[in-house]
mmCIF file of C-alpha atoms in Angstrom:
data_model
loop_
_atom_site.group_PDB
_atom_site.id
_atom_site.type_symbol
_atom_site.label_atom_id
_atom_site.label_comp_id
_atom_site.label_asym_id
_atom_site.label_seq_id
_atom_site.Cartn_x
_atom_site.Cartn_y
_atom_site.Cartn_z
ATOM 1 C CA MET H 1 -11.426 -16.683 22.241
ATOM 2 C CA SER H 2 -9.544 -19.677 20.902
ATOM 3 C CA ALA H 3 -10.169 -21.543 24.156
ATOM 4 C CA VAL H 4 -13.920 -21.350 23.513
ATOM 5 C CA SER H 5 -13.794 -22.001 19.770
ATOM 6 C CA ASP H 6 -11.537 -24.986 20.366
ATOM 7 C CA LEU H 7 -14.415 -26.640 22.216
ATOM 8 C CA LEU H 8 -16.477 -26.773 19.047
ATOM 9 C CA PRO H 9 -16.503 -29.150 16.082
ATOM 10 C CA VAL H 10 -15.899 -27.945 12.541
ATOM 11 C CA PHE H 11 -18.965 -26.027 11.336
ATOM 12 C CA PRO H 12 -20.577 -28.757 9.226
ATOM 13 C CA TRP H 13 -22.041 -26.615 6.470
ATOM 14 C CA ASP H 14 -18.591 -25.386 5.449
ATOM 15 C CA ARG H 15 -17.868 -28.923 4.203
ATOM 16 C CA LEU H 16 -20.714 -28.647 1.716
ATOM 17 C CA GLU H 17 -19.290 -25.641 -0.149
ATOM 18 C CA PRO H 18 -17.517 -27.570 -2.971
ATOM 19 C CA PHE H 19 -20.727 -29.443 -3.753
ATOM 20 C CA LYS H 20 -22.683 -26.198 -3.695
ATOM 21 C CA LYS H 21 -20.333 -24.843 -6.359
ATOM 22 C CA THR H 22 -20.927 -27.920 -8.499
ATOM 23 C CA ALA H 23 -24.701 -27.636 -8.147
ATOM 24 C CA THR H 24 -24.629 -23.907 -8.873
ATOM 25 C CA ALA H 25 -22.821 -24.571 -12.157
ATOM 26 C CA HIS H 26 -25.797 -26.532 -13.522
ATOM 27 C CA PRO H 27 -27.116 -24.829 -16.708
ATOM 28 C CA ASP H 28 -30.543 -24.411 -15.125
ATOM 29 C CA GLY H 29 -29.148 -23.290 -11.771
ATOM 30 C CA ILE H 30 -29.030 -24.845 -8.354
ATOM 31 C CA VAL H 31 -31.956 -26.413 -6.524
ATOM 32 C CA ASP H 32 -30.939 -25.956 -2.893
ATOM 33 C CA LEU H 33 -32.629 -28.544 -0.684
ATOM 34 C CA SER H 34 -29.900 -28.540 1.941
ATOM 35 C CA VAL H 35 -30.323 -26.038 4.757
ATOM 36 C CA GLY H 36 -34.098 -25.981 5.064
ATOM 37 C CA THR H 37 -34.547 -22.224 5.145
ATOM 38 C CA PRO H 38 -38.073 -20.972 4.316
ATOM 39 C CA VAL H 39 -38.513 -19.360 0.896
ATOM 40 C CA ASP H 40 -42.229 -18.536 0.865
ATOM 41 C CA PRO H 41 -43.541 -15.058 1.748
ATOM 42 C CA VAL H 42 -44.191 -13.951 5.296
ATOM 43 C CA PRO H 43 -48.019 -13.755 5.520
ATOM 44 C CA ASP H 44 -49.397 -10.252 5.043
ATOM 45 C CA LEU H 45 -51.076 -10.031 8.452
ATOM 46 C CA ILE H 46 -47.739 -10.778 10.140
ATOM 47 C CA GLN H 47 -45.879 -8.215 8.040
ATOM 48 C CA LYS H 48 -48.553 -5.646 8.886
ATOM 49 C CA ALA H 49 -48.202 -6.336 12.610
ATOM 50 C CA LEU H 50 -44.430 -5.910 12.336
ATOM 51 C CA VAL H 51 -44.739 -2.622 10.450
ATOM 52 C CA ASP H 52 -47.387 -1.292 12.823
ATOM 53 C CA ALA H 53 -44.979 -1.891 15.714
ATOM 54 C CA ALA H 54 -41.953 -0.434 13.904
ATOM 55 C CA ASP H 55 -41.996 2.760 16.000
ATOM 56 C CA SER H 56 -40.594 1.022 19.092
ATOM 57 C CA PRO H 57 -37.849 3.255 20.462
ATOM 58 C CA GLY H 58 -37.730 1.738 23.939
ATOM 59 C CA TYR H 59 -36.182 -1.496 25.150
ATOM 60 C CA PRO H 60 -38.447 -4.548 24.953
ATOM 61 C CA THR H 61 -38.699 -6.863 27.941
ATOM 62 C CA VAL H 62 -37.246 -10.355 27.954
ATOM 63 C CA TRP H 63 -40.537 -11.814 29.191
ATOM 64 C CA GLY H 64 -42.432 -10.043 26.437
ATOM 65 C CA THR H 65 -45.573 -7.936 26.477
ATOM 66 C CA PRO H 66 -48.706 -9.199 28.230
ATOM 67 C CA ALA H 67 -50.261 -9.500 24.768
ATOM 68 C CA LEU H 68 -47.430 -11.800 23.679
ATOM 69 C CA ARG H 69 -47.740 -13.950 26.784
ATOM 70 C CA ASP H 70 -51.493 -14.168 26.226
ATOM 71 C CA ALA H 71 -50.840 -15.310 22.656
ATOM 72 C CA LEU H 72 -48.342 -17.935 23.821
ATOM 73 C CA THR H 73 -50.551 -19.365 26.549
ATOM 74 C CA GLY H 74 -53.594 -19.363 24.278
ATOM 75 C CA TRP H 75 -51.784 -21.192 21.488
ATOM 76 C CA VAL H 76 -50.271 -23.771 23.843
ATOM 77 C CA GLU H 77 -53.709 -24.610 25.202
ATOM 78 C CA ARG H 78 -55.489 -24.527 21.849
ATOM 79 C CA ARG H 79 -52.923 -26.318 19.719
ATOM 80 C CA LEU H 80 -51.099 -28.595 22.155
ATOM 81 C CA GLY H 81 -54.005 -29.500 24.424
ATOM 82 C CA ALA H 82 -52.210 -28.184 27.499
ATOM 83 C CA ARG H 83 -54.277 -27.087 30.482
ATOM 84 C CA ASP H 84 -54.069 -24.302 33.054
ATOM 85 C CA VAL H 85 -51.219 -22.501 31.317
ATOM 86 C CA THR H 86 -50.355 -19.136 32.854
ATOM 87 C CA HIS H 87 -47.839 -16.443 31.985
ATOM 88 C CA ARG H 88 -45.386 -18.161 34.352
ATOM 89 C CA HIS H 89 -45.473 -21.196 32.062
ATOM 90 C CA VAL H 90 -44.132 -19.398 28.939
ATOM 91 C CA LEU H 91 -40.969 -17.578 27.913
ATOM 92 C CA PRO H 92 -40.121 -15.970 24.533
ATOM 93 C CA ILE H 93 -36.677 -16.716 23.119
ATOM 94 C CA VAL H 94 -34.603 -15.271 20.279
ATOM 95 C CA GLY H 95 -35.084 -18.171 17.906
ATOM 96 C CA SER H 96 -34.706 -21.743 19.070
ATOM 97 C CA LYS H 97 -31.072 -22.270 18.036
ATOM 98 C CA GLU H 98 -29.648 -19.817 20.563
ATOM 99 C CA LEU H 99 -31.635 -21.569 23.282
ATOM 100 C CA VAL H 100 -30.335 -25.005 22.278
ATOM 101 C CA ALA H 101 -26.751 -23.752 22.141
ATOM 102 C CA TRP H 102 -26.772 -21.889 25.447
ATOM 103 C CA LEU H 103 -29.261 -23.839 27.565
ATOM 104 C CA PRO H 104 -26.737 -26.116 29.331
ATOM 105 C CA THR H 105 -24.687 -23.050 30.267
ATOM 106 C CA GLN H 106 -27.766 -21.163 31.483
ATOM 107 C CA LEU H 107 -28.798 -24.192 33.549
ATOM 108 C CA GLY H 108 -25.391 -24.134 35.230
ATOM 109 C CA LEU H 109 -24.219 -27.448 33.813
ATOM 110 C CA GLY H 110 -20.530 -28.178 33.478
ATOM 111 C CA PRO H 111 -17.858 -30.840 34.005
ATOM 112 C CA GLY H 112 -19.343 -33.889 35.684
ATOM 113 C CA ASP H 113 -22.791 -33.328 34.166
ATOM 114 C CA THR H 114 -24.160 -35.133 31.112
ATOM 115 C CA VAL H 115 -26.506 -33.971 28.349
ATOM 116 C CA GLY H 116 -28.413 -36.649 26.432
ATOM 117 C CA TYR H 117 -29.779 -36.293 22.907
ATOM 118 C CA PRO H 118 -30.876 -38.588 20.044
ATOM 119 C CA ARG H 119 -28.269 -40.548 18.091
ATOM 120 C CA LEU H 120 -29.437 -38.795 14.911
ATOM 121 C CA ALA H 121 -29.917 -35.171 15.870
ATOM 122 C CA TYR H 122 -29.572 -31.478 15.227
ATOM 123 C CA PRO H 123 -25.833 -30.777 15.778
ATOM 124 C CA THR H 124 -26.449 -27.879 18.164
ATOM 125 C CA TYR H 125 -27.433 -30.217 21.020
ATOM 126 C CA GLU H 126 -23.818 -31.355 21.113
ATOM 127 C CA VAL H 127 -22.568 -27.792 20.684
ATOM 128 C CA GLY H 128 -24.553 -26.688 23.742
ATOM 129 C CA ALA H 129 -22.990 -29.397 25.883
ATOM 130 C CA ARG H 130 -19.516 -28.562 24.600
ATOM 131 C CA LEU H 131 -19.932 -24.837 25.324
ATOM 132 C CA ALA H 132 -20.831 -25.699 28.910
ATOM 133 C CA ARG H 133 -17.908 -28.159 29.099
ATOM 134 C CA ALA H 134 -20.406 -30.853 30.018
ATOM 135 C CA ALA H 135 -20.288 -34.444 28.819
ATOM 136 C CA TYR H 136 -22.769 -35.614 26.225
ATOM 137 C CA GLU H 137 -24.209 -38.976 25.267
ATOM 138 C CA VAL H 138 -26.407 -40.058 22.378
ATOM 139 C CA TYR H 139 -29.237 -42.540 22.673
ATOM 140 C CA ASP H 140 -31.623 -44.729 20.733
ATOM 141 C CA ASP H 141 -33.871 -45.077 23.785
ATOM 142 C CA PRO H 142 -33.247 -42.446 26.476
ATOM 143 C CA THR H 143 -34.382 -44.783 29.260
ATOM 144 C CA GLU H 144 -31.298 -46.887 28.561
ATOM 145 C CA LEU H 145 -28.976 -44.002 29.523
ATOM 146 C CA ASP H 146 -27.233 -44.028 32.885
ATOM 147 C CA PRO H 147 -29.170 -41.363 34.822
ATOM 148 C CA THR H 148 -26.490 -40.849 37.486
ATOM 149 C CA HIS H 149 -25.009 -37.667 35.992
ATOM 150 C CA LEU H 150 -27.688 -36.991 33.384
ATOM 151 C CA LYS H 151 -28.928 -33.447 34.031
ATOM 152 C CA LEU H 152 -30.573 -32.559 30.707
ATOM 153 C CA LEU H 153 -32.400 -34.855 28.313
ATOM 154 C CA TRP H 154 -33.249 -33.556 24.861
ATOM 155 C CA LEU H 155 -36.190 -35.072 23.025
ATOM 156 C CA ASN H 156 -36.891 -34.153 19.410
ATOM 157 C CA SER H 157 -40.221 -35.116 17.909
ATOM 158 C CA PRO H 158 -40.786 -34.716 15.030
ATOM 159 C CA SER H 159 -37.116 -35.362 14.468
ATOM 160 C CA ASN H 160 -34.661 -33.269 12.550
ATOM 161 C CA PRO H 161 -33.305 -34.895 10.383
ATOM 162 C CA THR H 162 -35.353 -38.095 10.127
ATOM 163 C CA GLY H 163 -38.931 -36.864 10.585
ATOM 164 C CA LYS H 164 -39.547 -39.653 13.114
ATOM 165 C CA VAL H 165 -42.390 -39.025 15.571
ATOM 166 C CA LEU H 166 -42.481 -40.281 19.157
ATOM 167 C CA GLY H 167 -45.946 -41.620 19.927
ATOM 168 C CA LYS H 168 -47.977 -40.675 22.978
ATOM 169 C CA ASP H 169 -47.252 -43.942 24.801
ATOM 170 C CA GLU H 170 -43.526 -43.640 24.165
ATOM 171 C CA LEU H 171 -43.444 -40.045 25.384
ATOM 172 C CA THR H 172 -45.399 -41.000 28.491
ATOM 173 C CA ARG H 173 -42.907 -43.766 29.273
ATOM 174 C CA ILE H 174 -39.903 -41.471 28.793
ATOM 175 C CA VAL H 175 -41.395 -38.682 30.923
ATOM 176 C CA ALA H 176 -42.137 -41.126 33.747
ATOM 177 C CA TRP H 177 -38.562 -42.463 33.606
ATOM 178 C CA ALA H 178 -37.063 -38.964 33.612
ATOM 179 C CA ARG H 179 -39.143 -37.938 36.618
ATOM 180 C CA GLU H 180 -38.202 -41.111 38.476
ATOM 181 C CA HIS H 181 -34.539 -40.203 38.035
ATOM 182 C CA ASP H 182 -34.913 -36.421 38.472
ATOM 183 C CA VAL H 183 -33.784 -35.674 34.903
ATOM 184 C CA LEU H 184 -34.893 -32.405 33.307
ATOM 185 C CA VAL H 185 -36.567 -32.918 29.916
ATOM 186 C CA PHE H 186 -36.496 -30.343 27.122
ATOM 187 C CA SER H 187 -38.613 -31.429 24.160
ATOM 188 C CA ASP H 188 -37.754 -29.805 20.844
ATOM 189 C CA GLU H 189 -41.125 -29.714 19.090
ATOM 190 C CA CYS H 190 -40.405 -27.109 16.419
ATOM 191 C CA TYR H 191 -41.900 -29.253 13.629
ATOM 192 C CA LEU H 192 -44.994 -30.353 15.544
ATOM 193 C CA GLU H 193 -47.424 -28.662 13.156
ATOM 194 C CA LEU H 194 -45.925 -30.483 10.164
ATOM 195 C CA GLY H 195 -47.150 -34.033 10.644
ATOM 196 C CA TRP H 196 -47.907 -35.932 7.420
ATOM 197 C CA GLU H 197 -48.316 -39.609 8.229
ATOM 198 C CA ALA H 198 -48.439 -39.154 12.001
ATOM 199 C CA ASP H 199 -50.053 -36.723 14.421
ATOM 200 C CA PRO H 200 -47.254 -35.423 16.666
ATOM 201 C CA VAL H 201 -48.092 -34.856 20.332
ATOM 202 C CA SER H 202 -46.425 -32.521 22.832
ATOM 203 C CA VAL H 203 -44.979 -33.428 26.217
ATOM 204 C CA LEU H 204 -47.305 -30.697 27.503
ATOM 205 C CA HIS H 205 -50.362 -32.798 26.687
ATOM 206 C CA PRO H 206 -51.988 -34.109 29.902
ATOM 207 C CA ASP H 207 -52.135 -37.643 28.513
ATOM 208 C CA VAL H 208 -48.329 -37.553 28.452
ATOM 209 C CA ASN H 209 -47.522 -35.663 31.650
ATOM 210 C CA GLY H 210 -50.472 -36.602 33.862
ATOM 211 C CA GLY H 211 -51.520 -32.979 34.200
ATOM 212 C CA SER H 212 -48.202 -31.798 35.681
ATOM 213 C CA TYR H 213 -45.477 -29.771 33.956
ATOM 214 C CA ALA H 214 -42.861 -30.631 36.569
ATOM 215 C CA GLY H 215 -39.490 -31.200 34.943
ATOM 216 C CA LEU H 216 -40.804 -30.598 31.427
ATOM 217 C CA VAL H 217 -40.235 -27.776 28.944
ATOM 218 C CA ALA H 218 -41.292 -27.727 25.290
ATOM 219 C CA VAL H 219 -39.457 -25.665 22.645
ATOM 220 C CA HIS H 220 -41.474 -24.165 19.787
ATOM 221 C CA SER H 221 -40.544 -21.996 16.820
ATOM 222 C CA LEU H 222 -42.374 -19.880 14.261
ATOM 223 C CA SER H 223 -39.594 -20.214 11.682
ATOM 224 C CA LYS H 224 -41.178 -22.983 9.630
ATOM 225 C CA ARG H 225 -44.912 -22.849 10.423
ATOM 226 C CA SER H 226 -45.093 -19.081 9.718
ATOM 227 C CA ASN H 227 -41.979 -18.482 7.558
ATOM 228 C CA LEU H 228 -40.428 -16.341 10.297
ATOM 229 C CA ALA H 229 -36.876 -17.696 10.315
ATOM 230 C CA GLY H 230 -35.647 -14.166 9.595
ATOM 231 C CA TYR H 231 -37.555 -12.779 12.580
ATOM 232 C CA ARG H 232 -35.909 -15.093 15.172
ATOM 233 C CA ALA H 233 -39.163 -15.899 16.935
ATOM 234 C CA ALA H 234 -39.576 -18.877 19.260
ATOM 235 C CA PHE H 235 -40.684 -19.666 22.802
ATOM 236 C CA LEU H 236 -40.569 -22.109 25.679
ATOM 237 C CA ALA H 237 -43.532 -23.523 27.571
ATOM 238 C CA GLY H 238 -43.617 -25.743 30.622
ATOM 239 C CA ASP H 239 -42.354 -25.949 34.185
ATOM 240 C CA PRO H 240 -42.378 -22.453 35.779
ATOM 241 C CA ASP H 241 -39.727 -23.572 38.268
ATOM 242 C CA VAL H 242 -37.384 -23.978 35.294
ATOM 243 C CA LEU H 243 -38.555 -20.998 33.257
ATOM 244 C CA GLY H 244 -38.432 -18.549 36.176
ATOM 245 C CA PRO H 245 -34.673 -18.834 36.752
ATOM 246 C CA LEU H 246 -34.076 -18.869 32.985
ATOM 247 C CA LEU H 247 -36.011 -15.611 32.725
ATOM 248 C CA GLU H 248 -33.777 -13.991 35.349
ATOM 249 C CA ILE H 249 -30.608 -15.207 33.622
ATOM 250 C CA ARG H 250 -31.819 -14.010 30.248
ATOM 251 C CA LYS H 251 -32.760 -10.615 31.694
ATOM 252 C CA HIS H 252 -29.185 -10.177 32.873
ATOM 253 C CA GLY H 253 -27.925 -11.325 29.479
ATOM 254 C CA GLY H 254 -30.193 -9.007 27.491
ATOM 255 C CA MET H 255 -31.638 -11.910 25.507
ATOM 256 C CA MET H 256 -34.779 -10.127 24.386
ATOM 257 C CA THR H 257 -36.995 -10.500 21.339
ATOM 258 C CA SER H 258 -37.423 -7.194 19.493
ATOM 259 C CA ALA H 259 -40.685 -5.342 20.104
ATOM 260 C CA PRO H 260 -41.796 -5.507 16.435
ATOM 261 C CA THR H 261 -41.103 -9.247 16.394
ATOM 262 C CA GLN H 262 -43.162 -9.696 19.544
ATOM 263 C CA ALA H 263 -46.084 -7.986 17.831
ATOM 264 C CA ALA H 264 -45.608 -10.187 14.769
ATOM 265 C CA VAL H 265 -45.697 -13.329 16.923
ATOM 266 C CA VAL H 266 -49.003 -12.232 18.463
ATOM 267 C CA ALA H 267 -50.478 -11.953 14.970
ATOM 268 C CA ALA H 268 -48.958 -15.242 13.804
ATOM 269 C CA LEU H 269 -50.191 -17.312 16.724
ATOM 270 C CA GLY H 270 -53.669 -15.811 16.448
ATOM 271 C CA ASP H 271 -54.174 -17.009 12.875
ATOM 272 C CA ASP H 272 -54.393 -20.645 11.812
ATOM 273 C CA GLU H 273 -55.262 -20.067 8.151
ATOM 274 C CA HIS H 274 -51.768 -19.101 7.015
ATOM 275 C CA VAL H 275 -50.446 -22.268 8.678
ATOM 276 C CA ARG H 276 -52.937 -24.366 6.716
ATOM 277 C CA VAL H 277 -51.907 -22.680 3.467
ATOM 278 C CA GLN H 278 -48.204 -23.222 4.160
ATOM 279 C CA ARG H 279 -48.795 -26.867 5.096
ATOM 280 C CA GLU H 280 -50.490 -27.417 1.747
ATOM 281 C CA ARG H 281 -47.482 -25.946 -0.062
ATOM 282 C CA TYR H 282 -45.122 -28.270 1.748
ATOM 283 C CA ALA H 283 -47.398 -31.278 1.290
ATOM 284 C CA THR H 284 -47.456 -30.752 -2.476
ATOM 285 C CA ARG H 285 -43.675 -30.415 -2.657
ATOM 286 C CA ARG H 286 -43.205 -33.432 -0.418
ATOM 287 C CA THR H 287 -45.377 -35.635 -2.614
ATOM 288 C CA ALA H 288 -43.536 -34.606 -5.781
ATOM 289 C CA LEU H 289 -40.037 -34.946 -4.328
ATOM 290 C CA ARG H 290 -40.742 -38.272 -2.666
ATOM 291 C CA ALA H 291 -42.036 -39.811 -5.871
ATOM 292 C CA ALA H 292 -39.080 -38.463 -7.858
ATOM 293 C CA LEU H 293 -36.517 -39.705 -5.343
ATOM 294 C CA GLU H 294 -38.073 -43.155 -5.146
ATOM 295 C CA GLY H 295 -38.229 -43.310 -8.937
ATOM 296 C CA HIS H 296 -34.533 -42.437 -8.980
ATOM 297 C CA GLY H 297 -33.668 -45.394 -6.770
ATOM 298 C CA PHE H 298 -33.852 -43.879 -3.312
ATOM 299 C CA ARG H 299 -35.482 -45.437 -0.268
ATOM 300 C CA ILE H 300 -37.240 -43.082 2.159
ATOM 301 C CA GLU H 301 -37.198 -43.946 5.854
ATOM 302 C CA HIS H 302 -39.300 -42.357 8.627
ATOM 303 C CA SER H 303 -40.156 -38.872 7.249
ATOM 304 C CA GLU H 304 -43.692 -39.089 8.640
ATOM 305 C CA ALA H 305 -43.403 -35.462 9.773
ATOM 306 C CA SER H 306 -41.181 -32.331 9.591
ATOM 307 C CA LEU H 307 -39.781 -30.553 6.544
ATOM 308 C CA TYR H 308 -37.419 -33.235 5.281
ATOM 309 C CA LEU H 309 -37.192 -36.557 3.504
ATOM 310 C CA TRP H 310 -34.639 -38.941 5.005
ATOM 311 C CA ALA H 311 -33.355 -40.735 1.916
ATOM 312 C CA THR H 312 -30.729 -43.328 1.055
ATOM 313 C CA ARG H 313 -29.248 -45.164 -1.937
ATOM 314 C CA ASP H 314 -27.333 -47.470 0.449
ATOM 315 C CA GLU H 315 -24.028 -45.770 -0.239
ATOM 316 C CA SER H 316 -21.845 -43.171 1.460
ATOM 317 C CA CYS H 317 -23.849 -40.007 2.048
ATOM 318 C CA TRP H 318 -21.082 -37.990 0.414
ATOM 319 C CA ASP H 319 -21.299 -40.106 -2.745
ATOM 320 C CA THR H 320 -25.014 -39.331 -2.819
ATOM 321 C CA VAL H 321 -24.357 -35.629 -2.249
ATOM 322 C CA ALA H 322 -21.897 -35.635 -5.152
ATOM 323 C CA HIS H 323 -24.302 -37.535 -7.407
ATOM 324 C CA LEU H 324 -27.131 -35.078 -6.775
ATOM 325 C CA ALA H 325 -24.844 -32.041 -6.995
ATOM 326 C CA ALA H 326 -23.951 -33.126 -10.523
ATOM 327 C CA LEU H 327 -27.673 -32.833 -11.283
ATOM 328 C CA GLY H 328 -27.703 -29.349 -9.762
ATOM 329 C CA VAL H 329 -29.479 -30.503 -6.601
ATOM 330 C CA LEU H 330 -27.877 -29.781 -3.224
ATOM 331 C CA VAL H 331 -28.851 -31.853 -0.165
ATOM 332 C CA ALA H 332 -27.450 -32.306 3.336
ATOM 333 C CA PRO H 333 -25.247 -35.339 4.085
ATOM 334 C CA GLY H 334 -26.669 -37.499 6.831
ATOM 335 C CA ASP H 335 -23.467 -37.614 8.859
ATOM 336 C CA PHE H 336 -23.999 -33.937 9.741
ATOM 337 C CA TYR H 337 -26.497 -35.361 12.227
ATOM 338 C CA GLY H 338 -24.415 -38.206 13.600
ATOM 339 C CA THR H 339 -22.409 -41.142 12.316
ATOM 340 C CA ALA H 340 -25.582 -43.253 12.173
ATOM 341 C CA GLY H 341 -26.642 -41.091 9.229
ATOM 342 C CA ASP H 342 -23.588 -41.777 7.090
ATOM 343 C CA ARG H 343 -25.595 -43.575 4.373
ATOM 344 C CA PHE H 344 -28.479 -41.091 4.234
ATOM 345 C CA VAL H 345 -29.125 -37.593 2.978
ATOM 346 C CA ARG H 346 -31.633 -35.061 4.264
ATOM 347 C CA VAL H 347 -33.729 -33.515 1.505
ATOM 348 C CA ALA H 348 -35.520 -30.308 2.501
ATOM 349 C CA LEU H 349 -38.936 -29.281 1.194
ATOM 350 C CA THR H 350 -37.981 -25.607 1.447
ATOM 351 C CA ALA H 351 -37.604 -24.553 -2.160
ATOM 352 C CA SER H 352 -40.010 -22.723 -4.419
ATOM 353 C CA ASP H 353 -42.524 -24.677 -6.469
ATOM 354 C CA GLU H 354 -40.515 -23.845 -9.588
ATOM 355 C CA ARG H 355 -37.254 -25.121 -8.088
ATOM 356 C CA VAL H 356 -38.892 -28.274 -6.755
ATOM 357 C CA ALA H 357 -40.327 -28.920 -10.222
ATOM 358 C CA ALA H 358 -36.822 -28.493 -11.653
ATOM 359 C CA ALA H 359 -35.417 -31.052 -9.196
ATOM 360 C CA VAL H 360 -38.213 -33.489 -10.005
ATOM 361 C CA ALA H 361 -37.539 -33.129 -13.745
ATOM 362 C CA ARG H 362 -33.801 -33.715 -13.307
ATOM 363 C CA LEU H 363 -34.314 -36.789 -11.144
ATOM 364 C CA SER H 364 -36.820 -38.177 -13.602
ATOM 365 C CA ARG H 365 -34.525 -37.708 -16.615
ATOM 366 C CA ALA H 366 -31.346 -39.030 -15.045
#
């Protein structure tokens, strides 16, 4: 066991515990804007679908029910503009984090192979490469990477943590480069439905991929758009020549979404109204927090999409974390996402309206 755990970095969130204690000691309680976990209710129609499927004594399938696959293909075509999507083009997964962590291993990568991911990025991209004992390299522009040993290229738009969105022309250029060099592209698009000052586009859109899914897979999650983080509900869509072998591997590994969760996903993807309502909640919180942070002396960069504000006071991110913790507000230090973030903090929009109002009041008074 130690041989595997020794491959991994220190779990970053453990370093935040002392600041969490400080924030919790605030007389009016903590406002936790750090992790980004949903706090709003699961929509009633999704809860009902889960309950109605609760009597599920048998094993679910890894590929999911035909109804689930219909829901996935329908949503991908309707929401992402993809065309000619069949059941072979989709695959349910047990939340997106397990996929990110174990994908290089499931693809058979190892020593001598390289995984590329953005310079500012979700830490689990690196973890996945480490677990597979593969090399990893960060980029500002992926087309500047050496493609010789590059086997997996992660894109992330909208970005976690910065909220940056890759435009259609930029995605098209990157996809063409990756195909020229036979590099597999996985595009983490989990925040695609949360564009504020930009309209995020998927690599599955024909304007990006020329009508072919070859070498492309998109990753999508229901955690944020439907408040289903506790359900562990996500899926892949794209190249069937990639998804087919992954399906077989995951069947052997028993990596199956529970039957009630599958039913809940069908309901969630069939309803756009609850997504609109949740977007409005986040938009209101975003507007209030942004104004309060800027009034407090912060500068916001990128943040045109996703569930975060990428903020700086041009000082060490840990000094900023300490400053806000003294006000009872907990945020994530930017260096969790790479050394390029060491003067930024990530401020999540995932707190109740009452807690966001408390943070705004504290920032305004200080």
